[in-house]
XYZ file of N, CA, C and O in Angstrom:
300
model
N 18.940 10.043 7.277
C 18.689 8.757 7.877
C 17.914 7.893 6.880
O 17.146 8.385 6.091
N 18.101 6.607 6.937
C 17.496 5.676 5.999
C 15.997 5.526 6.263
O 15.571 5.428 7.401
N 15.210 5.515 5.193
C 13.777 5.312 5.331
C 13.495 3.873 5.725
O 14.258 2.960 5.411
N 12.398 3.688 6.411
C 11.951 2.355 6.811
C 10.432 2.332 6.752
O 9.790 3.361 6.546
N 9.848 1.204 6.942
C 8.393 1.078 6.954
C 7.849 1.493 8.328
O 8.486 1.233 9.364
N 6.709 2.111 8.330
C 6.087 2.546 9.578
C 5.879 1.366 10.524
O 5.985 1.514 11.740
N 5.603 0.214 9.967
C 5.353 -0.972 10.794
C 6.571 -1.362 11.621
O 6.443 -2.069 12.622
N 7.763 -0.893 11.250
C 8.991 -1.218 11.987
C 9.271 -0.238 13.124
O 10.190 -0.446 13.905
N 8.461 0.801 13.241
C 8.658 1.795 14.295
C 8.292 1.179 15.644
O 7.226 0.603 15.798
N 9.184 1.296 16.599
C 8.944 0.720 17.918
C 8.177 1.657 18.832
O 8.066 2.859 18.573
N 7.665 1.096 19.912
C 6.925 1.882 20.903
C 7.795 3.032 21.389
O 8.961 2.830 21.758
N 7.244 4.235 21.380
C 7.974 5.422 21.804
C 8.781 6.067 20.694
O 9.304 7.158 20.870
N 8.860 5.404 19.543
C 9.630 5.938 18.417
C 8.901 7.072 17.707
O 7.679 7.153 17.743
N 9.677 7.953 17.091
C 9.108 9.058 16.327
C 9.664 8.994 14.912
O 10.819 8.602 14.709
N 8.858 9.396 13.964
C 9.289 9.364 12.566
C 8.508 10.395 11.767
O 7.440 10.844 12.165
N 9.073 10.746 10.634
C 8.409 11.651 9.687
C 7.933 10.806 8.508
O 8.687 9.997 7.979
N 6.687 11.013 8.086
C 6.153 10.267 6.946
C 6.909 10.692 5.695
O 6.929 11.868 5.342
N 7.532 9.736 5.032
C 8.313 10.024 3.828
C 7.504 9.780 2.562
O 7.584 10.550 1.604
N 6.717 8.707 2.549
C 5.940 8.394 1.345
C 4.740 7.536 1.693
O 4.855 6.527 2.390
N 3.599 7.958 1.175
C 2.366 7.182 1.321
C 2.179 6.314 0.089
O 2.711 6.617 -0.979
N 1.382 5.250 0.211
C 1.104 4.435 -0.981
C 0.256 5.231 -1.972
O -0.412 6.190 -1.604
N 0.276 4.830 -3.201
C -0.513 5.503 -4.241
C -1.964 5.018 -4.192
O -2.287 4.054 -3.516
N -2.813 5.737 -4.893
C -4.188 5.290 -5.079
C -5.127 5.652 -3.950
O -4.930 6.639 -3.234
N -6.152 4.821 -3.786
C -7.211 5.082 -2.821
C -6.695 5.143 -1.385
O -7.148 5.952 -0.579
N -5.711 4.296 -1.046
C -5.186 4.307 0.320
C -4.533 5.641 0.636
O -4.659 6.146 1.754
N -3.864 6.223 -0.326
C -3.256 7.541 -0.125
C -4.332 8.571 0.248
O -4.173 9.336 1.197
N -5.425 8.545 -0.494
C -6.532 9.467 -0.220
C -7.098 9.250 1.171
O -7.399 10.202 1.894
N -7.232 8.002 1.573
C -7.777 7.704 2.903
C -6.849 8.206 4.002
O -7.305 8.766 5.003
N -5.552 8.009 3.826
C -4.600 8.494 4.834
C -4.656 10.016 4.929
O -4.656 10.575 6.021
N -4.711 10.678 3.801
C -4.737 12.146 3.803
C -6.009 12.653 4.471
O -5.983 13.636 5.211
N -7.129 11.967 4.280
C -8.383 12.383 4.921
C -8.290 12.369 6.439
O -8.971 13.155 7.121
N -7.473 11.485 7.000
C -7.334 11.462 8.466
C -6.151 12.313 8.922
O -5.798 12.298 10.091
N -5.533 13.031 7.989
C -4.451 13.951 8.345
C -3.070 13.354 8.291
O -2.100 13.985 8.703
N -2.970 12.124 7.804
C -1.670 11.464 7.708
C -1.110 11.704 6.314
O -1.583 11.126 5.345
N -0.139 12.612 6.214
C 0.427 12.950 4.901
C 1.935 13.072 4.987
O 2.500 13.112 6.093
N 2.588 13.139 3.830
C 4.031 13.260 3.804
C 4.464 14.486 4.610
O 3.848 15.544 4.507
N 5.489 14.310 5.398
C 6.020 15.388 6.228
C 5.470 15.396 7.645
O 6.050 16.022 8.524
N 4.359 14.700 7.875
C 3.781 14.656 9.220
C 4.701 13.865 10.151
O 5.290 12.862 9.756
N 4.820 14.334 11.378
C 5.610 13.621 12.383
C 4.647 12.791 13.223
O 3.645 13.303 13.718
N 4.956 11.504 13.351
C 4.110 10.586 14.115
C 4.939 9.959 15.234
O 6.148 9.823 15.124
N 4.244 9.609 16.296
C 4.868 8.893 17.411
C 4.125 7.589 17.606
O 2.896 7.548 17.490
N 4.864 6.548 17.922
C 4.244 5.248 18.186
C 3.885 5.183 19.662
O 4.759 5.121 20.516
N 2.591 5.214 19.941
C 2.113 5.146 21.313
C 2.143 3.711 21.815
O 2.473 3.444 22.965
N 1.792 2.775 20.928
C 1.711 1.367 21.339
C 1.805 0.463 20.120
O 1.383 0.836 19.039
N 2.387 -0.702 20.317
C 2.357 -1.768 19.300
C 1.647 -2.944 19.931
O 2.015 -3.394 21.010
N 0.616 -3.408 19.272
C -0.211 -4.471 19.815
C 0.155 -5.799 19.185
O 0.684 -5.839 18.063
N -0.162 -6.884 19.884
C 0.078 -8.195 19.292
C -0.674 -8.299 17.958
O -1.786 -7.808 17.832
N -0.052 -8.876 16.987
C -0.661 -8.977 15.666
C -0.199 -7.882 14.739
O -0.540 -7.871 13.565
N 0.551 -6.908 15.279
C 1.153 -5.899 14.418
C 0.456 -4.557 14.377
O 0.963 -3.618 13.770
N -0.718 -4.438 14.998
C -1.395 -3.132 15.009
C -0.521 -2.109 15.715
O 0.085 -2.400 16.745
N -0.461 -0.913 15.124
C 0.351 0.155 15.687
C -0.568 1.343 15.993
O -1.417 1.699 15.181
N -0.430 1.898 17.192
C -1.221 3.062 17.602
C -0.317 4.285 17.496
O 0.733 4.348 18.138
N -0.734 5.231 16.664
C 0.057 6.425 16.399
C -0.573 7.647 17.038
O -1.786 7.721 17.184
N 0.265 8.606 17.366
C -0.194 9.920 17.823
C 0.364 10.939 16.851
O 1.565 10.942 16.572
N -0.522 11.763 16.298
C -0.094 12.877 15.450
C -1.214 13.903 15.430
O -2.390 13.569 15.533
N -0.851 15.161 15.353
C -1.823 16.263 15.343
C -2.847 16.127 16.472
O -4.045 16.326 16.269
N -2.389 15.741 17.653
C -3.241 15.628 18.850
C -4.355 14.599 18.683
O -5.427 14.731 19.268
N -4.153 13.596 17.864
C -5.123 12.516 17.730
C -4.399 11.179 17.729
O -3.222 11.103 17.416
N -5.129 10.148 18.119
C -4.595 8.798 18.127
C -5.290 8.001 17.035
O -6.508 8.065 16.905
N -4.506 7.251 16.276
C -5.035 6.437 15.193
C -4.358 5.070 15.254
O -3.146 4.991 15.432
N -5.151 4.017 15.128
C -4.611 2.667 15.086
C -4.624 2.176 13.635
O -5.627 2.309 12.941
N -3.488 1.662 13.209
C -3.363 1.087 11.863
C -2.933 -0.359 11.991
O -2.104 -0.696 12.842
N -3.461 -1.199 11.119
C -3.002 -2.590 11.107
C -1.547 -2.620 10.658
O -1.068 -1.693 9.985
N -0.867 -3.659 11.015
C 0.518 -3.813 10.578
C 0.632 -3.846 9.064
O 1.584 -3.331 8.489
N -0.378 -4.425 8.419
C -0.377 -4.503 6.958
C -0.433 -3.104 6.340
O 0.323 -2.788 5.426
N -1.329 -2.262 6.864
C -1.411 -0.880 6.352
C -0.141 -0.104 6.684
O 0.374 0.647 5.852
N 0.347 -0.275 7.904
C 1.548 0.456 8.318
C 2.755 0.089 7.456
O 3.648 0.915 7.250
N 2.748 -1.124 6.929
C 3.890 -1.548 6.105
C 3.860 -0.920 4.708
O 4.816 -1.064 3.947
N 2.790 -0.203 4.372
C 2.710 0.465 3.068
C 3.216 1.912 3.125
O 3.258 2.590 2.114
N 3.567 2.368 4.337
C 3.996 3.759 4.541
C 5.483 3.792 4.851
O 5.942 3.104 5.762
N 6.219 4.602 4.096
C 7.650 4.763 4.369
C 7.851 5.964 5.276
O 7.220 7.009 5.094
N 8.741 5.807 6.259
C 9.013 6.879 7.212
C 10.519 7.060 7.370
O 11.307 6.165 7.064
N 10.891 8.233 7.855
C 12.276 8.514 8.228
C 12.310 8.645 9.740
O 11.662 9.541 10.291
N 13.033 7.775 10.420
C 13.094 7.862 11.886
C 13.703 9.188 12.333
O 14.591 9.719 11.686
N 13.212 9.722 13.448
C 13.731 10.975 14.014
C 14.537 10.686 15.268
O 14.397 9.724 15.918
């Protein structure tokens, strides 16, 4: 399946993280457990582009700008 940006994932959608951005942001994502191969679900999309994800039994909110730096493969 074609990769897309995490920010394009709709509410209720599931995807596998395909690629994180390089540099400091990559390190920050990995510290919260968000790494390549992780399966995430979109719990909610808020006005302004914020996306609420569920993965590894935790919920994390990312801005649309940050979410657009992560490539995912829809499941």
